[in-house]
Short mmCIF file of C-alpha atoms (C1' of nucleotides) in Angstrom, two decimals:
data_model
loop_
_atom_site.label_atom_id
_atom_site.label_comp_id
_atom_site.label_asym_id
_atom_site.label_seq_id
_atom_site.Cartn_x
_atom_site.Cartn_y
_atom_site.Cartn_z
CA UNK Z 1 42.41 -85.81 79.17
CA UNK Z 2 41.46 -82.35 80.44
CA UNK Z 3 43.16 -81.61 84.26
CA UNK Z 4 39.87 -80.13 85.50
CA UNK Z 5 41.21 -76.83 86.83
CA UNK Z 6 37.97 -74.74 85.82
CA UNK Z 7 35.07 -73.87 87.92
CA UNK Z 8 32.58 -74.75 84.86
CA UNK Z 9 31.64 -77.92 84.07
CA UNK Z 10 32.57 -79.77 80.38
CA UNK Z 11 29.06 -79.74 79.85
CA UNK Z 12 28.17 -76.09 80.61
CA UNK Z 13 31.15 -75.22 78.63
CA UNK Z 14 30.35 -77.10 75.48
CA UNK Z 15 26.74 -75.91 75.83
CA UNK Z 16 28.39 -72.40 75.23
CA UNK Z 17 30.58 -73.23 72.92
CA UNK Z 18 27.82 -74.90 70.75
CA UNK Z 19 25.35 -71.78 70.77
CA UNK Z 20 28.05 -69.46 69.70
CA UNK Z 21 29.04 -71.82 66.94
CA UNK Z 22 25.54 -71.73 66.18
CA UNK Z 23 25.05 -68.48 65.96
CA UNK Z 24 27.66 -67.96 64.11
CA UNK Z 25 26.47 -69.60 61.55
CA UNK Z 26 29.10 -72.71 61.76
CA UNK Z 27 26.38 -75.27 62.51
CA UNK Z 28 23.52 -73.54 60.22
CA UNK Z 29 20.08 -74.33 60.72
CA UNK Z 30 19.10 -77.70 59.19
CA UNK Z 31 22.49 -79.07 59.90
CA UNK Z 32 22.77 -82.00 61.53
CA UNK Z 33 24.63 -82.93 64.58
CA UNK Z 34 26.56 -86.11 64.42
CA UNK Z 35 27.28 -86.83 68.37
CA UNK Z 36 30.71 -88.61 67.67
CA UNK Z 37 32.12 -86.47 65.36
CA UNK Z 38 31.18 -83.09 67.60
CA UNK Z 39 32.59 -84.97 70.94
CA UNK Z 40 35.70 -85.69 68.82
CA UNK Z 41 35.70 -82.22 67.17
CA UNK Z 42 35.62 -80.32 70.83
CA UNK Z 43 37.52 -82.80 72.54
CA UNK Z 44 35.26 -84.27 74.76
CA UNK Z 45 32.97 -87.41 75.07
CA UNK Z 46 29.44 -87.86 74.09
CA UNK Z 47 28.30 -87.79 78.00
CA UNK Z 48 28.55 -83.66 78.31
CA UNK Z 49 27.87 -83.46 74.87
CA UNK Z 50 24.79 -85.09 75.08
CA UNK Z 51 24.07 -83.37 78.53
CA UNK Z 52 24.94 -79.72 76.52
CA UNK Z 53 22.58 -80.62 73.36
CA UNK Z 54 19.66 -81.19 75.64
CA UNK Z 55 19.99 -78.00 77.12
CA UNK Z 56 20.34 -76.54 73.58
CA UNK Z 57 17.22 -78.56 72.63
CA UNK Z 58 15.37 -77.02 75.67
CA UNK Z 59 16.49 -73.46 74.46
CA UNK Z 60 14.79 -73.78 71.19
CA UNK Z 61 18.11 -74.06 69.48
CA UNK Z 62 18.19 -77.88 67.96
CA UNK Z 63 15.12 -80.05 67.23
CA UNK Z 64 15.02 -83.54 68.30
CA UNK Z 65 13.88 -87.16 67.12
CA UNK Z 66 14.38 -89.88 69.16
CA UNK Z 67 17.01 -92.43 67.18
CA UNK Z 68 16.97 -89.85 64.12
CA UNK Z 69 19.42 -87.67 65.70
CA UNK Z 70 19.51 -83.48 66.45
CA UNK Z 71 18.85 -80.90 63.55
CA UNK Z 72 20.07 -77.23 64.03
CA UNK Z 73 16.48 -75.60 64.02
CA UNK Z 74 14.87 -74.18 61.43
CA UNK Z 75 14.16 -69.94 61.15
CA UNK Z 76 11.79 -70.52 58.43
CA UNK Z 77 9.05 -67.12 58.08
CA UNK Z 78 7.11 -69.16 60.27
CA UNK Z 79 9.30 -69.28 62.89
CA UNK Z 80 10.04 -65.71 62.36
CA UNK Z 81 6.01 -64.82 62.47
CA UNK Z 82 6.03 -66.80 66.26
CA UNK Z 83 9.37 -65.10 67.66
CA UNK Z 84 9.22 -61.34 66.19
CA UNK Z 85 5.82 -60.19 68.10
CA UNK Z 86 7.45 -62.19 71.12
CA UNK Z 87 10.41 -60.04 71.05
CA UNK Z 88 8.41 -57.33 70.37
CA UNK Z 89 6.75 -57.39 73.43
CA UNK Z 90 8.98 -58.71 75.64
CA UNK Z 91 11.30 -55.42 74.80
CA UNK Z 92 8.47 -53.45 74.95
CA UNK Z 93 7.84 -54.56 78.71
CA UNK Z 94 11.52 -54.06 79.45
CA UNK Z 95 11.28 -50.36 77.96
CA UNK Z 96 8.40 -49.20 79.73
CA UNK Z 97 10.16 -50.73 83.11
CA UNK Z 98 13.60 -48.51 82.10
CA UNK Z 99 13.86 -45.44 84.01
CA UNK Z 100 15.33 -42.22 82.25
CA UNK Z 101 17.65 -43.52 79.72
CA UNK Z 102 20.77 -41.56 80.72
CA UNK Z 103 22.49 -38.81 77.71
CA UNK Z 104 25.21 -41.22 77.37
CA UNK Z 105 22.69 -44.54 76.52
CA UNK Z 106 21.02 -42.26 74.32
CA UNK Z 107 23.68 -41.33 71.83
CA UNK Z 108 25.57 -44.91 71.96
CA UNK Z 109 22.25 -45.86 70.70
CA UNK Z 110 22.63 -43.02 68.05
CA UNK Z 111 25.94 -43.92 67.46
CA UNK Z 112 25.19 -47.67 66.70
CA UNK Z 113 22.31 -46.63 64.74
CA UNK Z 114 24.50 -44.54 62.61
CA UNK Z 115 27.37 -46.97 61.82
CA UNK Z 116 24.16 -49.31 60.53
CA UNK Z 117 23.80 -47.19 57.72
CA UNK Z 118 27.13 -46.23 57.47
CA UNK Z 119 28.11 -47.06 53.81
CA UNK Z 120 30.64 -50.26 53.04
CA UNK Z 121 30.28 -51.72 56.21
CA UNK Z 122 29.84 -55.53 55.34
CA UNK Z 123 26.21 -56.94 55.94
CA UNK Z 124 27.33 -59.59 59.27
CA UNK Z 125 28.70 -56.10 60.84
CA UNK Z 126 25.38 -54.04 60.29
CA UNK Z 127 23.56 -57.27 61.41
CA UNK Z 128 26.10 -57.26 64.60
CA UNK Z 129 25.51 -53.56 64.96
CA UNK Z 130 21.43 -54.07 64.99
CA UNK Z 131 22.00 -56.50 67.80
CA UNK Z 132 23.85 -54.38 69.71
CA UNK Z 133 21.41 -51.34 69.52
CA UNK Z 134 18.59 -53.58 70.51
CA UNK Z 135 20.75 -55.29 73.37
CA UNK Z 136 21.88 -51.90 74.50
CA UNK Z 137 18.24 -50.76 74.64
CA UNK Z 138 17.29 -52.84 77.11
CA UNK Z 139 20.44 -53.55 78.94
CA UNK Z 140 18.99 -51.43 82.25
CA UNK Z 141 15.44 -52.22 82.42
CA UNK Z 142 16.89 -53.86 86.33
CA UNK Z 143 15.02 -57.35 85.39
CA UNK Z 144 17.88 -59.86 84.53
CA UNK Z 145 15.70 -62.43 83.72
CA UNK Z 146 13.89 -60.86 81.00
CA UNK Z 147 17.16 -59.82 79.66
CA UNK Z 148 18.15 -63.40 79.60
CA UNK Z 149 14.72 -64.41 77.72
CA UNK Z 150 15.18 -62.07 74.82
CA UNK Z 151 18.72 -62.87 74.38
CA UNK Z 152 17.82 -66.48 73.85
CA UNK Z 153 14.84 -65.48 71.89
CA UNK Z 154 16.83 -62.78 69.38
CA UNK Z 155 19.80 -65.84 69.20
CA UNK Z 156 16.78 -67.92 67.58
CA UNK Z 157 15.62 -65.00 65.51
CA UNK Z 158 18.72 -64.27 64.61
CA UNK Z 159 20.20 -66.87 62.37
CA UNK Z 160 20.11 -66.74 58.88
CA UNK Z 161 18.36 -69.57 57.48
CA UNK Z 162 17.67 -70.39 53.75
CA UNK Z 163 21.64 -71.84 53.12
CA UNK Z 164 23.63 -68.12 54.06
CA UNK Z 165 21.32 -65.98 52.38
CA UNK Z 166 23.47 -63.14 53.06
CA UNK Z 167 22.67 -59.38 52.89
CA UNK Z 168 20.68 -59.40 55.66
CA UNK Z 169 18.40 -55.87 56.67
CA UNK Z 170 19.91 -52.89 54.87
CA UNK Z 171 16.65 -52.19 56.39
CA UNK Z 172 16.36 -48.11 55.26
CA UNK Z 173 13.13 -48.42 57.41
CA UNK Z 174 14.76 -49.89 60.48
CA UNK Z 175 17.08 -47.35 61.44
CA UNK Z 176 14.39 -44.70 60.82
CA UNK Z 177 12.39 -46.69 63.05
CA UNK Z 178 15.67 -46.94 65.71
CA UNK Z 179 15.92 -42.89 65.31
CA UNK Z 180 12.04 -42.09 66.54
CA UNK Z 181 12.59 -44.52 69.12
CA UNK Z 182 15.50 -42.99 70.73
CA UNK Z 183 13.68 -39.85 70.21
CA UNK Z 184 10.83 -40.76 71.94
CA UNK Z 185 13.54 -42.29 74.88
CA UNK Z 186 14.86 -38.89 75.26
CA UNK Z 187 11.78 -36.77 75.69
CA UNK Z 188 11.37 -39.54 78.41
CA UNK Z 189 7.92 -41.29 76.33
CA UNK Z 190 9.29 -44.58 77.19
CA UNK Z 191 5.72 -45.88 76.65
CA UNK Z 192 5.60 -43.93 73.09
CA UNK Z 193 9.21 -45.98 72.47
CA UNK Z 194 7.81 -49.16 73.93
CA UNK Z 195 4.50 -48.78 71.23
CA UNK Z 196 6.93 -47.61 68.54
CA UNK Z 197 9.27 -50.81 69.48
CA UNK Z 198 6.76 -53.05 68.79
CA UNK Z 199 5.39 -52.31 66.04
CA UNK Z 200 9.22 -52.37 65.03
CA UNK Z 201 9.12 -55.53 65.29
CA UNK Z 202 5.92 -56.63 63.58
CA UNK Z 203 6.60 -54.80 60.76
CA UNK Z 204 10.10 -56.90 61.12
CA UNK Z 205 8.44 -60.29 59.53
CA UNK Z 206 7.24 -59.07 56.78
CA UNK Z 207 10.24 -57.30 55.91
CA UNK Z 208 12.13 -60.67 56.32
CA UNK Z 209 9.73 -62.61 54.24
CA UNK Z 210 10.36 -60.25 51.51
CA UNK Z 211 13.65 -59.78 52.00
CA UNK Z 212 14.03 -63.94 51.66
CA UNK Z 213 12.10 -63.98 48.85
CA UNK Z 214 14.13 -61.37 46.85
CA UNK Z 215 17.49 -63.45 47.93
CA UNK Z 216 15.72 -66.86 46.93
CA UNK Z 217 15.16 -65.18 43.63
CA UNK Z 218 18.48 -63.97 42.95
CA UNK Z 219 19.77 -67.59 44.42
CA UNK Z 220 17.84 -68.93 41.46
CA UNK Z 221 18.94 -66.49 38.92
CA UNK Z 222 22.49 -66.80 39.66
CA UNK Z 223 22.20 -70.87 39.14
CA UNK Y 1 15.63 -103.22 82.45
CA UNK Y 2 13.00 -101.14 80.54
CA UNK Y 3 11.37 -103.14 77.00
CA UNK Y 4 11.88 -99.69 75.10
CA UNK Y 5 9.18 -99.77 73.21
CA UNK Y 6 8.25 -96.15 73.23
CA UNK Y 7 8.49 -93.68 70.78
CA UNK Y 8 9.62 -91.13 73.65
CA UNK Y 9 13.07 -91.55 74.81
CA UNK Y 10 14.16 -92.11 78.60
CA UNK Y 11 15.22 -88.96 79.60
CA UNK Y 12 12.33 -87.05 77.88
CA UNK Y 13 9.54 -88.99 80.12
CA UNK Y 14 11.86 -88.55 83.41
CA UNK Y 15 12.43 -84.68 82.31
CA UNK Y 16 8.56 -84.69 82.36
CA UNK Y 17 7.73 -86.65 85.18
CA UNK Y 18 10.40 -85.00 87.24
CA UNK Y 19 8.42 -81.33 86.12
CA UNK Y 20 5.11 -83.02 87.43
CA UNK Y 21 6.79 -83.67 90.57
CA UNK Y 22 8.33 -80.33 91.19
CA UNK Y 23 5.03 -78.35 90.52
CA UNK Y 24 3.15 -80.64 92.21
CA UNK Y 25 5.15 -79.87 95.36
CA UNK Y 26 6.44 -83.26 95.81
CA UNK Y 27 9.87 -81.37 95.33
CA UNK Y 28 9.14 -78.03 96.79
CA UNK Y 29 11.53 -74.81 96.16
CA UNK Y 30 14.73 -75.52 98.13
CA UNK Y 31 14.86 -78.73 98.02
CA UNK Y 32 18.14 -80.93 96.52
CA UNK Y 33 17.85 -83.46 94.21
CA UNK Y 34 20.42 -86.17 94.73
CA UNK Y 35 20.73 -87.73 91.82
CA UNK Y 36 21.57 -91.68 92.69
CA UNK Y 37 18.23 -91.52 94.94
CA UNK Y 38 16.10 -89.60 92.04
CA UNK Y 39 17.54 -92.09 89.46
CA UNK Y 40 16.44 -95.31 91.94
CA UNK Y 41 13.52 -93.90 92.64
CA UNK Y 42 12.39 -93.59 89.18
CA UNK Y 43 13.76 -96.43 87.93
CA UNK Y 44 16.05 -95.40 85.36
CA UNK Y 45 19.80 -94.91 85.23
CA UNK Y 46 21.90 -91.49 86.18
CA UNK Y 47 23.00 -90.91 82.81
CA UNK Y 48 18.86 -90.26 81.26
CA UNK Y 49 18.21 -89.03 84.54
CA UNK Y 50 21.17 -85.73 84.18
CA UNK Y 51 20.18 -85.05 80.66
CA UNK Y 52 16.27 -84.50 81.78
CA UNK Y 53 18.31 -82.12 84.63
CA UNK Y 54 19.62 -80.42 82.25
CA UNK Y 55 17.19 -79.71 80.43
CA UNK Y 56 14.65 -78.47 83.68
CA UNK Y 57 18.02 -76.39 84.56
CA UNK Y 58 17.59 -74.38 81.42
CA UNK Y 59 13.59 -74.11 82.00
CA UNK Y 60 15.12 -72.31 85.21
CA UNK Y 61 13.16 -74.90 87.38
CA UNK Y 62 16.48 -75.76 88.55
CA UNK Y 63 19.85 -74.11 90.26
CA UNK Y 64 22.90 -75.95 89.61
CA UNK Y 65 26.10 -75.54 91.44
CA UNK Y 66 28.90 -77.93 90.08
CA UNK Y 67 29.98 -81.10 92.20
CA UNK Y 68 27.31 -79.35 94.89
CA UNK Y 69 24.27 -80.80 93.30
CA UNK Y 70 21.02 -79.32 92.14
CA UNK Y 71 18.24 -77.34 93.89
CA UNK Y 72 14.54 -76.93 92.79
CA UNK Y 73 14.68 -73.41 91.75
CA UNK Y 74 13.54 -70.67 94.30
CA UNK Y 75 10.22 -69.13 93.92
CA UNK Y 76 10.60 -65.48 96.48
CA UNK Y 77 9.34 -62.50 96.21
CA UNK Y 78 12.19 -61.19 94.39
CA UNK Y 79 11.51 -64.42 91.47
CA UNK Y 80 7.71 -63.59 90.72
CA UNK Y 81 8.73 -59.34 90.90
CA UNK Y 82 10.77 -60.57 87.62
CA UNK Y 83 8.34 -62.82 86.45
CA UNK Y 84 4.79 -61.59 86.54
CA UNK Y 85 5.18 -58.60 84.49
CA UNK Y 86 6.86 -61.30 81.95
CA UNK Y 87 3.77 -62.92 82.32
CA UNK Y 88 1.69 -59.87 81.90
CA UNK Y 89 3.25 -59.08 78.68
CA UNK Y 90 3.41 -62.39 77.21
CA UNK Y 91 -0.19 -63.13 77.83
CA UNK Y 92 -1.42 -59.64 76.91
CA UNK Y 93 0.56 -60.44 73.80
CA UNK Y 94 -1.58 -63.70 73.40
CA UNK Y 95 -4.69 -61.72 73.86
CA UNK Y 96 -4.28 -58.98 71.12
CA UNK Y 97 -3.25 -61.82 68.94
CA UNK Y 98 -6.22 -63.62 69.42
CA UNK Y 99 -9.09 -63.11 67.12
CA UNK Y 100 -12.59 -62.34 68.40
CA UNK Y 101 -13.51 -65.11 71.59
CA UNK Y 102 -16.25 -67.25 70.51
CA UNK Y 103 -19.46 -67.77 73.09
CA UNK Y 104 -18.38 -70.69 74.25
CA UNK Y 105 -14.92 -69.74 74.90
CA UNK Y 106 -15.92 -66.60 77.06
CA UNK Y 107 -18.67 -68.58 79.02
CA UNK Y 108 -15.95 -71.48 79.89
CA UNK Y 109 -13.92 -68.57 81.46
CA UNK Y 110 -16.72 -67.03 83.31
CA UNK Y 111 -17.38 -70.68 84.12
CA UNK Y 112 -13.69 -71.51 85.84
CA UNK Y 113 -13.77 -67.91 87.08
CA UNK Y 114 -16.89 -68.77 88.99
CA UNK Y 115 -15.39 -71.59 90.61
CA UNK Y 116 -12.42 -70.09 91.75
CA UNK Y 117 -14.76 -68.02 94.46
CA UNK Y 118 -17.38 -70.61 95.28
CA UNK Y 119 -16.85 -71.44 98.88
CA UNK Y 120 -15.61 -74.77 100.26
CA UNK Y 121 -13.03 -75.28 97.35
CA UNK Y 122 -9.46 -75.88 98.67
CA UNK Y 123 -6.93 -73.84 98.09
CA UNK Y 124 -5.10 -76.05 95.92
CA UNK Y 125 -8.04 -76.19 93.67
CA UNK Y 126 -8.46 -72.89 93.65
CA UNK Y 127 -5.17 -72.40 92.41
CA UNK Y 128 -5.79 -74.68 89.74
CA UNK Y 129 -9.27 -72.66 88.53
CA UNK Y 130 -6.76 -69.62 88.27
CA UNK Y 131 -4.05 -71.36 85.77
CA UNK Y 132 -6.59 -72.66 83.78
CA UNK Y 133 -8.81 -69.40 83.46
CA UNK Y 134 -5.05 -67.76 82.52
CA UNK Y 135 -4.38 -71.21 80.08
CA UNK Y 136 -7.79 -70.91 78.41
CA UNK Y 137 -7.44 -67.24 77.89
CA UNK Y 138 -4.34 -67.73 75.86
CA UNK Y 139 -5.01 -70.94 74.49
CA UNK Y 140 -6.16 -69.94 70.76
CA UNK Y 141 -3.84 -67.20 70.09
CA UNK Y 142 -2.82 -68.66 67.15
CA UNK Y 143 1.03 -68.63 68.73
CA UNK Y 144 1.96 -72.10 69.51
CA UNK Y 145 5.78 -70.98 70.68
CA UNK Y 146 4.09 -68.37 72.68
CA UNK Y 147 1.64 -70.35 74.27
CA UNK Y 148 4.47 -72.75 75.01
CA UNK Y 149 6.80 -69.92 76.42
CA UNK Y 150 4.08 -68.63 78.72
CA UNK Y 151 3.37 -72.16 80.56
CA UNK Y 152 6.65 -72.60 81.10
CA UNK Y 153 6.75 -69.36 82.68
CA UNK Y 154 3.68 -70.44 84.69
CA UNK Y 155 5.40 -73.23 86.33
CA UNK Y 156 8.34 -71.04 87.45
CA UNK Y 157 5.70 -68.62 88.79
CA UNK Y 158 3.44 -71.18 90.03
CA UNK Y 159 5.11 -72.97 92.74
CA UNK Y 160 4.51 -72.40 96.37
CA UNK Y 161 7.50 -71.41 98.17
CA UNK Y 162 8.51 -71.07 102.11
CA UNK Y 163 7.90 -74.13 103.17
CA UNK Y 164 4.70 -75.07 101.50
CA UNK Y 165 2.80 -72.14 102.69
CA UNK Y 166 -1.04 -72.70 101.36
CA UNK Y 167 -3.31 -70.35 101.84
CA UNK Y 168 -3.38 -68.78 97.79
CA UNK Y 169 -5.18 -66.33 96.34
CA UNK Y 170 -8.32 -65.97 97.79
CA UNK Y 171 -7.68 -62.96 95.24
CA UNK Y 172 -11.12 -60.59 95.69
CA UNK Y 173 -9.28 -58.40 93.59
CA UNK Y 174 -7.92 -61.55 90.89
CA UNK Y 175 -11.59 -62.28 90.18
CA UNK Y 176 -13.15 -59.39 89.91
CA UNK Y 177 -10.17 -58.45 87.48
CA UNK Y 178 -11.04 -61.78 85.42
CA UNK Y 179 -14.46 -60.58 85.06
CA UNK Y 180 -13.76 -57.56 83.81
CA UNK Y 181 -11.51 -58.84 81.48
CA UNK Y 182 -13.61 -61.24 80.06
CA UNK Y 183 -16.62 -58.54 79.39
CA UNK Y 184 -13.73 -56.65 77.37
CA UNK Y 185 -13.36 -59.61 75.21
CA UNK Y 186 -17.25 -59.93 75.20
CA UNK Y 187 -17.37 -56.46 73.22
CA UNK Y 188 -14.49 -57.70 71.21
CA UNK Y 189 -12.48 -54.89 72.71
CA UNK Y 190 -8.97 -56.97 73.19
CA UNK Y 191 -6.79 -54.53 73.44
CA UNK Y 192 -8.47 -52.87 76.42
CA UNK Y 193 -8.73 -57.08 77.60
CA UNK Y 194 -4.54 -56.83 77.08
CA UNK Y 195 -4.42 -53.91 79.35
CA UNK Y 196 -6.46 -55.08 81.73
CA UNK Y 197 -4.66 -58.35 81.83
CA UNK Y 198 -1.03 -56.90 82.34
CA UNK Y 199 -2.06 -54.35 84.88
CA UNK Y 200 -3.44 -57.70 86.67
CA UNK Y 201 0.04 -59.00 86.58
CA UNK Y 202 1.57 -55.96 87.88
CA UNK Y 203 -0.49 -55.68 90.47
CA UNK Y 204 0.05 -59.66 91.46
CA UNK Y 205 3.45 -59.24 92.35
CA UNK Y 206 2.44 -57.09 95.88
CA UNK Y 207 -0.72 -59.21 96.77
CA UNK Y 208 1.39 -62.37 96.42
CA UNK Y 209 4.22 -60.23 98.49
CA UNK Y 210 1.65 -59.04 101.67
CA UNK Y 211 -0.37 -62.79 101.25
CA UNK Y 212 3.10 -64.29 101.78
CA UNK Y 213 3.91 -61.99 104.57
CA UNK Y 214 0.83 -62.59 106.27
CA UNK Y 215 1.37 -66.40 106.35
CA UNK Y 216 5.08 -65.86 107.54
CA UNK Y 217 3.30 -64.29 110.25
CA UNK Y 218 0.73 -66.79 111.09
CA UNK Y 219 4.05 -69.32 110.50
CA UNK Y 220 5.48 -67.71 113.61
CA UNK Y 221 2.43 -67.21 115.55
CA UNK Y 222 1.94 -71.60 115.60
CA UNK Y 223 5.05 -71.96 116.19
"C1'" DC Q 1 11.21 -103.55 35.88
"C1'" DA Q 2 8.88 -102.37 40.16
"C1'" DT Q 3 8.38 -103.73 44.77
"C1'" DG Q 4 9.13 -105.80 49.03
"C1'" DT Q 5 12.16 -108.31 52.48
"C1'" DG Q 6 16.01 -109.06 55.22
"C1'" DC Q 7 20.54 -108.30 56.57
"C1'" DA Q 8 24.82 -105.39 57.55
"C1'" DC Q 9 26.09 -101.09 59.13
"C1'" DA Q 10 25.78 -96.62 61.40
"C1'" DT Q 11 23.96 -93.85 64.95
"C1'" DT Q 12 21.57 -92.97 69.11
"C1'" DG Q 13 20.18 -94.33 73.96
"C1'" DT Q 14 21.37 -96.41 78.49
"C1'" DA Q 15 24.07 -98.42 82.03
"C1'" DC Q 16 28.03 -98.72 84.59
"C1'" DA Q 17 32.83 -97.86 86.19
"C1'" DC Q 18 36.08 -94.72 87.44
"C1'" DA Q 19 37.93 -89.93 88.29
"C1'" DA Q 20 37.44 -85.37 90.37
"C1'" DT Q 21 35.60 -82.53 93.79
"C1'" DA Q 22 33.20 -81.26 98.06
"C1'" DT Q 23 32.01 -82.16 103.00
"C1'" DG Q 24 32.36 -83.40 107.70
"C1'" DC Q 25 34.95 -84.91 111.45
"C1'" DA Q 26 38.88 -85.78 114.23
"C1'" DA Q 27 43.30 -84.86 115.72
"C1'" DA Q 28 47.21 -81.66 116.00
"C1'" DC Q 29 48.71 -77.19 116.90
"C1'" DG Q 30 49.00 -72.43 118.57
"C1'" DC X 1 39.68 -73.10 123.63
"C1'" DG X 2 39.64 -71.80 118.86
"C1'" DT X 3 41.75 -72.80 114.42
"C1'" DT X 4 43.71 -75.50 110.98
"C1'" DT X 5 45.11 -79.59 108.54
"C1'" DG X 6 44.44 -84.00 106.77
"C1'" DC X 7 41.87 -88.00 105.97
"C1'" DA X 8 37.46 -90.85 105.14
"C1'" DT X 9 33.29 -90.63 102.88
"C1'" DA X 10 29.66 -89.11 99.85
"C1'" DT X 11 28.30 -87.02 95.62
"C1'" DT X 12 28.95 -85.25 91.15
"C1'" DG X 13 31.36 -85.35 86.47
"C1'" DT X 14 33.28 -87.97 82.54
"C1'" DG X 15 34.63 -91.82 79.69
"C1'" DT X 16 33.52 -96.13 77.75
"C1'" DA X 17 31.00 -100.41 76.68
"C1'" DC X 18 26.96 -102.31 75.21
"C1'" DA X 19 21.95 -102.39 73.81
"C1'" DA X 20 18.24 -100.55 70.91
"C1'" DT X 21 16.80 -98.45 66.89
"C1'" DG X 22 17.01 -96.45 62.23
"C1'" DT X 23 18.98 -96.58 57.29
"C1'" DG X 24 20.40 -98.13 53.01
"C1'" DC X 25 21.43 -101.60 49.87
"C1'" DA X 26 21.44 -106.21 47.89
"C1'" DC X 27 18.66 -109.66 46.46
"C1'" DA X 28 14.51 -112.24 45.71
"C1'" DT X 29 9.96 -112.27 43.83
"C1'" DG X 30 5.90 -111.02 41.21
#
DNA sequence: CATGTGCACATTGTACACAATATGCAAACG
DNA sequence: CGTTTGCATATTGTGTACAATGTGCACATG
């Protein structure tokens, strides 16, 4: 069916495709994955689809029961609790191993930071725009590996569980937070930033868990 | 061929076994995995067999190069330089989480940190006393994800590579750094512990670099 | 009416067959 | 003599068939 001109495999293909389906919120935690209808939905059969979901599984991304099929995983508060002081640290470390953070880093991290709070700017955007600061933060630190594990780590974090309980971080704490980091970037404190980040980060679950439980509120109020 | 009466499913047991195998040595850094022999030689069929690949291709125990086959992942000098400050962080992470270490806790890791010095162990044992001085040490943070994230890390870090070079960590420094570690937990001063323990990490990466030199030396000289 | 049992169906897990690609060698060519 | 081209072979990638297991409902039974 497919002439086979790429370099990539099916499988590492629909691996990608999946996670960014996932993240976008397409396949929403708690979903289920029917095998035959996703091989028929991306055009492929269940072999590399199988092969894909296991990597997937591996990632953290899907939860697995043998016979009982493949759930999109959860981002419950607990979840939340394990993977925010994880990121926390982990962008700490790659922080503190950044050299000078050159004028032009500095205010694209300003700038993102701004357009945050930036007023009518739908709530997916200022999520996107929070990603990006973070991802542009440690984009240099010169270890691609750690970049790689916080990527997959924040794409866990990330994904709004709680069926699209939108409005996600207007967070007037966050960016105030982002601000005295870059701050303490530019006065070349990276360990100040790196102490700062993480505490960023802690304070991040509660804020979530409060933040759900206004939503779940207003999701029964609205009913 | 197989009566299938487990609750674990093919390809999780081979993705397991196959782990075993690779940090055991038995498939040392470098080494190619043909898949018909693996598959025969354990038993099952290709198709469980690739899945479990997958999935040790995403722990990054594995390099994959389509229709070229797989190779157990490399483990040089420039792999633990990325690693070991991961691990640092992670684990001083794991530490600060951690609530005050209970007697028999701290005396189990003077215990193991004993043994890793007393004379007439092998090497291989030694090595062992050292992952599961670091595994105890993390083991009650509270953290199950983390706790996961930093084994897997571990077996990455873990394996010897060059050509099964033994020789490891006779480490003066490692357990005299253990020690003092463990008397910061003593006087329930963890964060100082945390410190301690990443600066250990740090300072892993150019012991294991000049111990690996010096047996690429002693290599050359038998030769 | 509540509860349990067994069967039909749906879904997942495994094996195998075939297709696509890489590799190594031998012969042709300059 | 070095280089290139083309084929034979080995290995990986994908599709499909079948086996094993879970699920839900009808029906019997107390």
């Amino acid at each position: 069916m497919n002439t086979q001109v790429s370099r990539r495999t099916t499988a590492q293909q629909v691996l990608e495709r999946l996670r960014e389906h996932i993240l976008d919120g397409d396949y929403p935690p708690g979903a289920k994955l029917d095998e035959t209808s996703v091989a028929k939905e991306l055009g492929v059969s269940r072999t590399p689809l199988r092969e894909a979901l296991f990597g997937l599984e591996r990632d953290g991304l899907l939860t697995h029961e043998p016979f009982r099929g493949r759930i999109v995983a959860r981002n419950d508060d607990a979840a939340v609790a394990e993977i925010f002081p994880i990121l926390g640290a982990l962008e700490a470390l790659a922080v503190r191993m950044s050299g000078a953070y050159p004028p032009e880093t500095l205010s694209k991290l300003d700038d993102v930071n701004r357009r945050i709070t930036e007023p009518g700017v739908s709530p997916g955007l200022r999520h996107g725009f929070d990603q990006a600061w973070h991802q542009t933060l440690v984009a240099d630190c010169g270890n691609p590996r750690l970049i790689e594990l916080i990527e997959r780590h924040r794409a866990i974090a990330a994904r709004h569980d709680g069926g699209e309980a939108r409005g996600m971080a207007d967070a007037p704490g966050s960016t105030a937070d982002h601000a005295e980091i870059v701050e303490a970037l530019r006065d070349r404190r990276n360990d100040d930033a790196a102490a700062l980040l993480e505490r960023h980060w802690n304070d991040g679950v509660a804020v979530v868990a409060e933040w759900r439980a206004q939503a779940a509120k207003q999701e029964k109020k609205s009913t």
